PDB file of N, CA and C in Angstrom:
ATOM      1  N   UNK A   1       8.989  73.107 -17.677  1.00  0.00           N
ATOM      2  CA  UNK A   1       9.586  72.479 -18.805  1.00  0.00           C
ATOM      3  C   UNK A   1       8.896  72.727 -20.112  1.00  0.00           C
ATOM      4  N   UNK A   2       8.937  73.963 -20.608  1.00  0.00           N
ATOM      5  CA  UNK A   2       8.372  74.229 -21.918  1.00  0.00           C
ATOM      6  C   UNK A   2       9.408  74.928 -22.768  1.00  0.00           C
ATOM      7  N   UNK A   3       8.960  75.819 -23.643  1.00  0.00           N
ATOM      8  CA  UNK A   3       9.885  76.560 -24.515  1.00  0.00           C
ATOM      9  C   UNK A   3      10.727  77.525 -23.707  1.00  0.00           C
ATOM     10  N   UNK A   4      11.838  77.970 -24.261  1.00  0.00           N
ATOM     11  CA  UNK A   4      12.717  78.885 -23.527  1.00  0.00           C
ATOM     12  C   UNK A   4      12.044  80.233 -23.297  1.00  0.00           C
ATOM     13  N   UNK A   5      12.513  80.931 -22.267  1.00  0.00           N
ATOM     14  CA  UNK A   5      12.035  82.256 -21.968  1.00  0.00           C
ATOM     15  C   UNK A   5      12.539  83.222 -23.040  1.00  0.00           C
ATOM     16  N   UNK A   6      11.719  84.162 -23.428  1.00  0.00           N
ATOM     17  CA  UNK A   6      12.119  85.148 -24.418  1.00  0.00           C
ATOM     18  C   UNK A   6      12.365  86.489 -23.731  1.00  0.00           C
ATOM     19  N   UNK A   7      12.952  87.409 -24.457  1.00  0.00           N
ATOM     20  CA  UNK A   7      13.139  88.747 -23.915  1.00  0.00           C
ATOM     21  C   UNK A   7      14.320  88.853 -22.980  1.00  0.00           C
ATOM     22  N   UNK A   8      15.292  87.958 -23.093  1.00  0.00           N
ATOM     23  CA  UNK A   8      16.491  88.082 -22.274  1.00  0.00           C
ATOM     24  C   UNK A   8      16.349  87.579 -20.865  1.00  0.00           C
ATOM     25  N   UNK A   9      15.242  86.937 -20.524  1.00  0.00           N
ATOM     26  CA  UNK A   9      15.050  86.421 -19.180  1.00  0.00           C
ATOM     27  C   UNK A   9      15.810  85.100 -19.052  1.00  0.00           C
ATOM     28  N   UNK A  10      16.624  84.980 -18.005  1.00  0.00           N
ATOM     29  CA  UNK A  10      17.392  83.757 -17.800  1.00  0.00           C
ATOM     30  C   UNK A  10      16.537  82.808 -16.986  1.00  0.00           C
ATOM     31  N   UNK A  11      16.137  81.673 -17.593  1.00  0.00           N
ATOM     32  CA  UNK A  11      15.313  80.701 -16.915  1.00  0.00           C
ATOM     33  C   UNK A  11      16.141  79.628 -16.197  1.00  0.00           C
ATOM     34  N   UNK A  12      17.471  79.752 -16.241  1.00  0.00           N
ATOM     35  CA  UNK A  12      18.327  78.791 -15.567  1.00  0.00           C
ATOM     36  C   UNK A  12      18.653  77.587 -16.411  1.00  0.00           C
ATOM     37  N   UNK A  13      18.027  77.442 -17.559  1.00  0.00           N
ATOM     38  CA  UNK A  13      18.290  76.301 -18.431  1.00  0.00           C
ATOM     39  C   UNK A  13      19.280  76.692 -19.529  1.00  0.00           C
ATOM     40  N   UNK A  14      19.813  75.675 -20.195  1.00  0.00           N
ATOM     41  CA  UNK A  14      20.756  75.898 -21.277  1.00  0.00           C
ATOM     42  C   UNK A  14      20.118  76.655 -22.443  1.00  0.00           C
ATOM     43  N   UNK A  15      20.939  77.328 -23.205  1.00  0.00           N
ATOM     44  CA  UNK A  15      20.453  78.080 -24.351  1.00  0.00           C
ATOM     45  C   UNK A  15      20.782  77.367 -25.640  1.00  0.00           C
ATOM     46  N   UNK A  16      21.370  76.186 -25.535  1.00  0.00           N
ATOM     47  CA  UNK A  16      21.701  75.342 -26.687  1.00  0.00           C
ATOM     48  C   UNK A  16      21.263  73.928 -26.353  1.00  0.00           C
ATOM     49  N   UNK A  17      20.930  73.190 -27.388  1.00  0.00           N
ATOM     50  CA  UNK A  17      20.493  71.796 -27.215  1.00  0.00           C
ATOM     51  C   UNK A  17      21.619  70.967 -26.613  1.00  0.00           C
ATOM     52  N   UNK A  18      21.315  70.212 -25.572  1.00  0.00           N
ATOM     53  CA  UNK A  18      22.305  69.362 -24.908  1.00  0.00           C
ATOM     54  C   UNK A  18      22.788  68.255 -25.826  1.00  0.00           C
ATOM     55  N   UNK A  19      21.968  67.849 -26.796  1.00  0.00           N
ATOM     56  CA  UNK A  19      22.319  66.754 -27.685  1.00  0.00           C
ATOM     57  C   UNK A  19      23.147  67.215 -28.888  1.00  0.00           C
ATOM     58  N   UNK A  20      22.756  68.343 -29.514  1.00  0.00           N
ATOM     59  CA  UNK A  20      23.435  68.738 -30.760  1.00  0.00           C
ATOM     60  C   UNK A  20      24.171  70.079 -30.652  1.00  0.00           C
ATOM     61  N   UNK A  21      24.080  70.738 -29.509  1.00  0.00           N
ATOM     62  CA  UNK A  21      24.775  72.001 -29.224  1.00  0.00           C
ATOM     63  C   UNK A  21      24.362  73.167 -30.119  1.00  0.00           C
ATOM     64  N   UNK A  22      23.151  73.120 -30.691  1.00  0.00           N
ATOM     65  CA  UNK A  22      22.664  74.196 -31.549  1.00  0.00           C
ATOM     66  C   UNK A  22      21.511  74.888 -30.813  1.00  0.00           C
ATOM     67  N   UNK A  23      21.452  76.222 -30.934  1.00  0.00           N
ATOM     68  CA  UNK A  23      20.369  76.996 -30.335  1.00  0.00           C
ATOM     69  C   UNK A  23      19.090  76.759 -31.120  1.00  0.00           C
ATOM     70  N   UNK A  24      17.988  77.220 -30.612  1.00  0.00           N
ATOM     71  CA  UNK A  24      16.716  77.111 -31.313  1.00  0.00           C
ATOM     72  C   UNK A  24      15.587  77.015 -30.295  1.00  0.00           C
ATOM     73  N   UNK A  25      14.451  76.530 -30.745  1.00  0.00           N
ATOM     74  CA  UNK A  25      13.306  76.347 -29.859  1.00  0.00           C
ATOM     75  C   UNK A  25      13.542  75.063 -29.057  1.00  0.00           C
ATOM     76  N   UNK A  26      13.707  75.221 -27.748  1.00  0.00           N
ATOM     77  CA  UNK A  26      14.125  74.115 -26.898  1.00  0.00           C
ATOM     78  C   UNK A  26      13.104  73.804 -25.828  1.00  0.00           C
ATOM     79  N   UNK A  27      13.033  72.537 -25.429  1.00  0.00           N
ATOM     80  CA  UNK A  27      12.245  72.133 -24.267  1.00  0.00           C
ATOM     81  C   UNK A  27      13.226  71.984 -23.115  1.00  0.00           C
ATOM     82  N   UNK A  28      12.857  72.496 -21.964  1.00  0.00           N
ATOM     83  CA  UNK A  28      13.756  72.514 -20.802  1.00  0.00           C
ATOM     84  C   UNK A  28      13.369  71.420 -19.809  1.00  0.00           C
ATOM     85  N   UNK A  29      14.379  70.731 -19.317  1.00  0.00           N
ATOM     86  CA  UNK A  29      14.165  69.685 -18.316  1.00  0.00           C
ATOM     87  C   UNK A  29      13.684  70.337 -17.007  1.00  0.00           C
ATOM     88  N   UNK A  30      12.748  69.684 -16.329  1.00  0.00           N
ATOM     89  CA  UNK A  30      12.227  70.207 -15.065  1.00  0.00           C
ATOM     90  C   UNK A  30      13.080  69.800 -13.874  1.00  0.00           C
ATOM     91  N   UNK A  31      14.124  68.983 -14.100  1.00  0.00           N
ATOM     92  CA  UNK A  31      15.009  68.553 -13.009  1.00  0.00           C
ATOM     93  C   UNK A  31      16.368  69.226 -13.077  1.00  0.00           C
ATOM     94  N   UNK A  32      16.950  69.315 -14.262  1.00  0.00           N
ATOM     95  CA  UNK A  32      18.303  69.874 -14.406  1.00  0.00           C
ATOM     96  C   UNK A  32      18.288  71.077 -15.345  1.00  0.00           C
ATOM     97  N   UNK A  33      19.449  71.528 -15.753  1.00  0.00           N
ATOM     98  CA  UNK A  33      19.551  72.714 -16.617  1.00  0.00           C
ATOM     99  C   UNK A  33      19.609  72.355 -18.094  1.00  0.00           C
ATOM    100  N   UNK A  34      19.470  71.088 -18.474  1.00  0.00           N
ATOM    101  CA  UNK A  34      19.564  70.678 -19.865  1.00  0.00           C
ATOM    102  C   UNK A  34      18.329  71.123 -20.641  1.00  0.00           C
ATOM    103  N   UNK A  35      18.541  71.440 -21.915  1.00  0.00           N
ATOM    104  CA  UNK A  35      17.466  71.799 -22.837  1.00  0.00           C
ATOM    105  C   UNK A  35      17.720  71.089 -24.149  1.00  0.00           C
ATOM    106  N   UNK A  36      16.647  70.744 -24.853  1.00  0.00           N
ATOM    107  CA  UNK A  36      16.726  69.950 -26.070  1.00  0.00           C
ATOM    108  C   UNK A  36      15.749  70.457 -27.116  1.00  0.00           C
ATOM    109  N   UNK A  37      16.076  70.261 -28.400  1.00  0.00           N
ATOM    110  CA  UNK A  37      15.078  70.383 -29.444  1.00  0.00           C
ATOM    111  C   UNK A  37      14.125  69.212 -29.276  1.00  0.00           C
ATOM    112  N   UNK A  38      12.870  69.379 -29.656  1.00  0.00           N
ATOM    113  CA  UNK A  38      11.925  68.275 -29.546  1.00  0.00           C
ATOM    114  C   UNK A  38      12.473  67.029 -30.275  1.00  0.00           C
ATOM    115  N   UNK A  39      12.964  67.211 -31.492  1.00  0.00           N
ATOM    116  CA  UNK A  39      13.465  66.089 -32.295  1.00  0.00           C
ATOM    117  C   UNK A  39      14.622  65.392 -31.580  1.00  0.00           C
ATOM    118  N   UNK A  40      15.559  66.168 -31.004  1.00  0.00           N
ATOM    119  CA  UNK A  40      16.718  65.583 -30.327  1.00  0.00           C
ATOM    120  C   UNK A  40      16.317  64.812 -29.072  1.00  0.00           C
ATOM    121  N   UNK A  41      15.175  65.209 -28.465  1.00  0.00           N
ATOM    122  CA  UNK A  41      14.698  64.523 -27.266  1.00  0.00           C
ATOM    123  C   UNK A  41      13.771  63.355 -27.611  1.00  0.00           C
ATOM    124  N   UNK A  42      13.566  63.129 -28.941  1.00  0.00           N
ATOM    125  CA  UNK A  42      12.708  62.046 -29.359  1.00  0.00           C
ATOM    126  C   UNK A  42      11.218  62.341 -29.184  1.00  0.00           C
ATOM    127  N   UNK A  43      10.876  63.639 -29.179  1.00  0.00           N
ATOM    128  CA  UNK A  43       9.486  64.061 -29.008  1.00  0.00           C
ATOM    129  C   UNK A  43       8.922  64.631 -30.301  1.00  0.00           C
ATOM    130  N   UNK A  44       7.611  64.558 -30.445  1.00  0.00           N
ATOM    131  CA  UNK A  44       6.929  65.142 -31.600  1.00  0.00           C
ATOM    132  C   UNK A  44       6.288  66.476 -31.194  1.00  0.00           C
ATOM    133  N   UNK A  45       5.837  66.552 -29.937  1.00  0.00           N
ATOM    134  CA  UNK A  45       5.221  67.778 -29.435  1.00  0.00           C
ATOM    135  C   UNK A  45       5.611  67.954 -27.970  1.00  0.00           C
ATOM    136  N   UNK A  46       5.416  69.161 -27.468  1.00  0.00           N
ATOM    137  CA  UNK A  46       5.734  69.436 -26.058  1.00  0.00           C
ATOM    138  C   UNK A  46       4.746  68.687 -25.186  1.00  0.00           C
ATOM    139  N   UNK A  47       5.235  67.848 -24.276  1.00  0.00           N
ATOM    140  CA  UNK A  47       4.334  67.074 -23.409  1.00  0.00           C
ATOM    141  C   UNK A  47       3.690  67.975 -22.356  1.00  0.00           C
ATOM    142  N   UNK A  48       2.514  67.571 -21.885  1.00  0.00           N
ATOM    143  CA  UNK A  48       1.851  68.289 -20.801  1.00  0.00           C
ATOM    144  C   UNK A  48       2.508  67.899 -19.485  1.00  0.00           C
ATOM    145  N   UNK A  49       2.560  68.826 -18.568  1.00  0.00           N
ATOM    146  CA  UNK A  49       3.129  68.533 -17.255  1.00  0.00           C
ATOM    147  C   UNK A  49       4.647  68.583 -17.267  1.00  0.00           C
ATOM    148  N   UNK A  50       5.245  68.041 -16.236  1.00  0.00           N
ATOM    149  CA  UNK A  50       6.705  68.044 -16.110  1.00  0.00           C
ATOM    150  C   UNK A  50       7.333  67.142 -17.163  1.00  0.00           C
ATOM    151  N   UNK A  51       8.537  67.532 -17.593  1.00  0.00           N
ATOM    152  CA  UNK A  51       9.310  66.732 -18.558  1.00  0.00           C
ATOM    153  C   UNK A  51      10.702  66.573 -18.018  1.00  0.00           C
ATOM    154  N   UNK A  52      11.233  65.359 -18.098  1.00  0.00           N
ATOM    155  CA  UNK A  52      12.555  65.043 -17.606  1.00  0.00           C
ATOM    156  C   UNK A  52      13.419  64.564 -18.765  1.00  0.00           C
ATOM    157  N   UNK A  53      14.591  65.143 -18.913  1.00  0.00           N
ATOM    158  CA  UNK A  53      15.468  64.871 -20.050  1.00  0.00           C
ATOM    159  C   UNK A  53      16.025  63.444 -20.007  1.00  0.00           C
ATOM    160  N   UNK A  54      16.621  62.992 -21.127  1.00  0.00           N
ATOM    161  CA  UNK A  54      17.192  61.637 -21.176  1.00  0.00           C
ATOM    162  C   UNK A  54      18.284  61.420 -20.115  1.00  0.00           C
ATOM    163  N   UNK A  55      19.022  62.430 -19.760  1.00  0.00           N
ATOM    164  CA  UNK A  55      20.072  62.288 -18.746  1.00  0.00           C
ATOM    165  C   UNK A  55      19.439  61.986 -17.390  1.00  0.00           C
ATOM    166  N   UNK A  56      18.357  62.706 -17.056  1.00  0.00           N
ATOM    167  CA  UNK A  56      17.718  62.532 -15.755  1.00  0.00           C
ATOM    168  C   UNK A  56      16.926  61.235 -15.618  1.00  0.00           C
ATOM    169  N   UNK A  57      16.451  60.707 -16.737  1.00  0.00           N
ATOM    170  CA  UNK A  57      15.680  59.449 -16.659  1.00  0.00           C
ATOM    171  C   UNK A  57      16.538  58.210 -16.870  1.00  0.00           C
ATOM    172  N   UNK A  58      17.818  58.399 -17.227  1.00  0.00           N
ATOM    173  CA  UNK A  58      18.707  57.256 -17.420  1.00  0.00           C
ATOM    174  C   UNK A  58      19.008  56.601 -16.068  1.00  0.00           C
ATOM    175  N   UNK A  59      19.088  55.277 -16.050  1.00  0.00           N
ATOM    176  CA  UNK A  59      19.463  54.610 -14.804  1.00  0.00           C
ATOM    177  C   UNK A  59      20.805  55.123 -14.304  1.00  0.00           C
ATOM    178  N   UNK A  60      20.962  55.251 -13.000  1.00  0.00           N
ATOM    179  CA  UNK A  60      22.166  55.842 -12.415  1.00  0.00           C
ATOM    180  C   UNK A  60      23.445  55.162 -12.885  1.00  0.00           C
ATOM    181  N   UNK A  61      23.449  53.857 -13.089  1.00  0.00           N
ATOM    182  CA  UNK A  61      24.641  53.147 -13.514  1.00  0.00           C
ATOM    183  C   UNK A  61      25.057  53.430 -14.939  1.00  0.00           C
ATOM    184  N   UNK A  62      24.136  53.957 -15.752  1.00  0.00           N
ATOM    185  CA  UNK A  62      24.464  54.198 -17.160  1.00  0.00           C
ATOM    186  C   UNK A  62      24.881  55.639 -17.417  1.00  0.00           C
ATOM    187  N   UNK A  63      24.806  56.485 -16.413  1.00  0.00           N
ATOM    188  CA  UNK A  63      25.224  57.874 -16.587  1.00  0.00           C
ATOM    189  C   UNK A  63      26.735  57.961 -16.653  1.00  0.00           C
ATOM    190  N   UNK A  64      27.258  58.881 -17.467  1.00  0.00           N
ATOM    191  CA  UNK A  64      28.718  59.046 -17.522  1.00  0.00           C
ATOM    192  C   UNK A  64      29.231  59.548 -16.182  1.00  0.00           C
ATOM    193  N   UNK A  65      30.357  59.001 -15.786  1.00  0.00           N
ATOM    194  CA  UNK A  65      30.972  59.423 -14.537  1.00  0.00           C
ATOM    195  C   UNK A  65      31.920  60.581 -14.800  1.00  0.00           C
ATOM    196  N   UNK A  66      31.773  61.630 -14.015  1.00  0.00           N
ATOM    197  CA  UNK A  66      32.652  62.779 -14.150  1.00  0.00           C
ATOM    198  C   UNK A  66      33.816  62.625 -13.172  1.00  0.00           C
ATOM    199  N   UNK A  67      35.051  62.768 -13.675  1.00  0.00           N
ATOM    200  CA  UNK A  67      36.196  62.629 -12.786  1.00  0.00           C
ATOM    201  C   UNK A  67      36.221  63.727 -11.739  1.00  0.00           C
ATOM    202  N   UNK A  68      36.620  63.382 -10.563  1.00  0.00           N
ATOM    203  CA  UNK A  68      36.744  64.382  -9.501  1.00  0.00           C
ATOM    204  C   UNK A  68      38.101  65.068  -9.643  1.00  0.00           C
ATOM    205  N   UNK A  69      38.095  66.366  -9.457  1.00  0.00           N
ATOM    206  CA  UNK A  69      39.323  67.137  -9.586  1.00  0.00           C
ATOM    207  C   UNK A  69      39.835  67.446  -8.183  1.00  0.00           C
ATOM    208  N   UNK A  70      41.109  67.160  -7.989  1.00  0.00           N
ATOM    209  CA  UNK A  70      41.746  67.467  -6.694  1.00  0.00           C
ATOM    210  C   UNK A  70      42.406  68.840  -6.783  1.00  0.00           C
ATOM    211  N   UNK A  71      42.044  69.704  -5.878  1.00  0.00           N
ATOM    212  CA  UNK A  71      42.589  71.055  -5.881  1.00  0.00           C
ATOM    213  C   UNK A  71      43.760  71.202  -4.932  1.00  0.00           C
ATOM    214  N   UNK A  72      44.075  70.148  -4.152  1.00  0.00           N
ATOM    215  CA  UNK A  72      45.112  70.248  -3.150  1.00  0.00           C
ATOM    216  C   UNK A  72      46.459  69.766  -3.652  1.00  0.00           C
ATOM    217  N   UNK A  73      46.601  69.535  -4.936  1.00  0.00           N
ATOM    218  CA  UNK A  73      47.874  69.034  -5.482  1.00  0.00           C
ATOM    219  C   UNK A  73      48.856  70.168  -5.728  1.00  0.00           C
TER     220      UNK A  73
END
């Protein structure tokens, strides 16, 4: 969970901030594929060790529910 990979290497994380949808220098969540600008994540500097985004640290009941899509209709 640090800055994005450079040189065209796909690190599996998003290439745009999950909060504001703008590219730039992003911190990547160590649990999911979300990436954020430090400011958008409420950080001043890159933390040491693993970092978990606001979506991953939110209580399960407060996460948005995604509708299930039925493909058999």
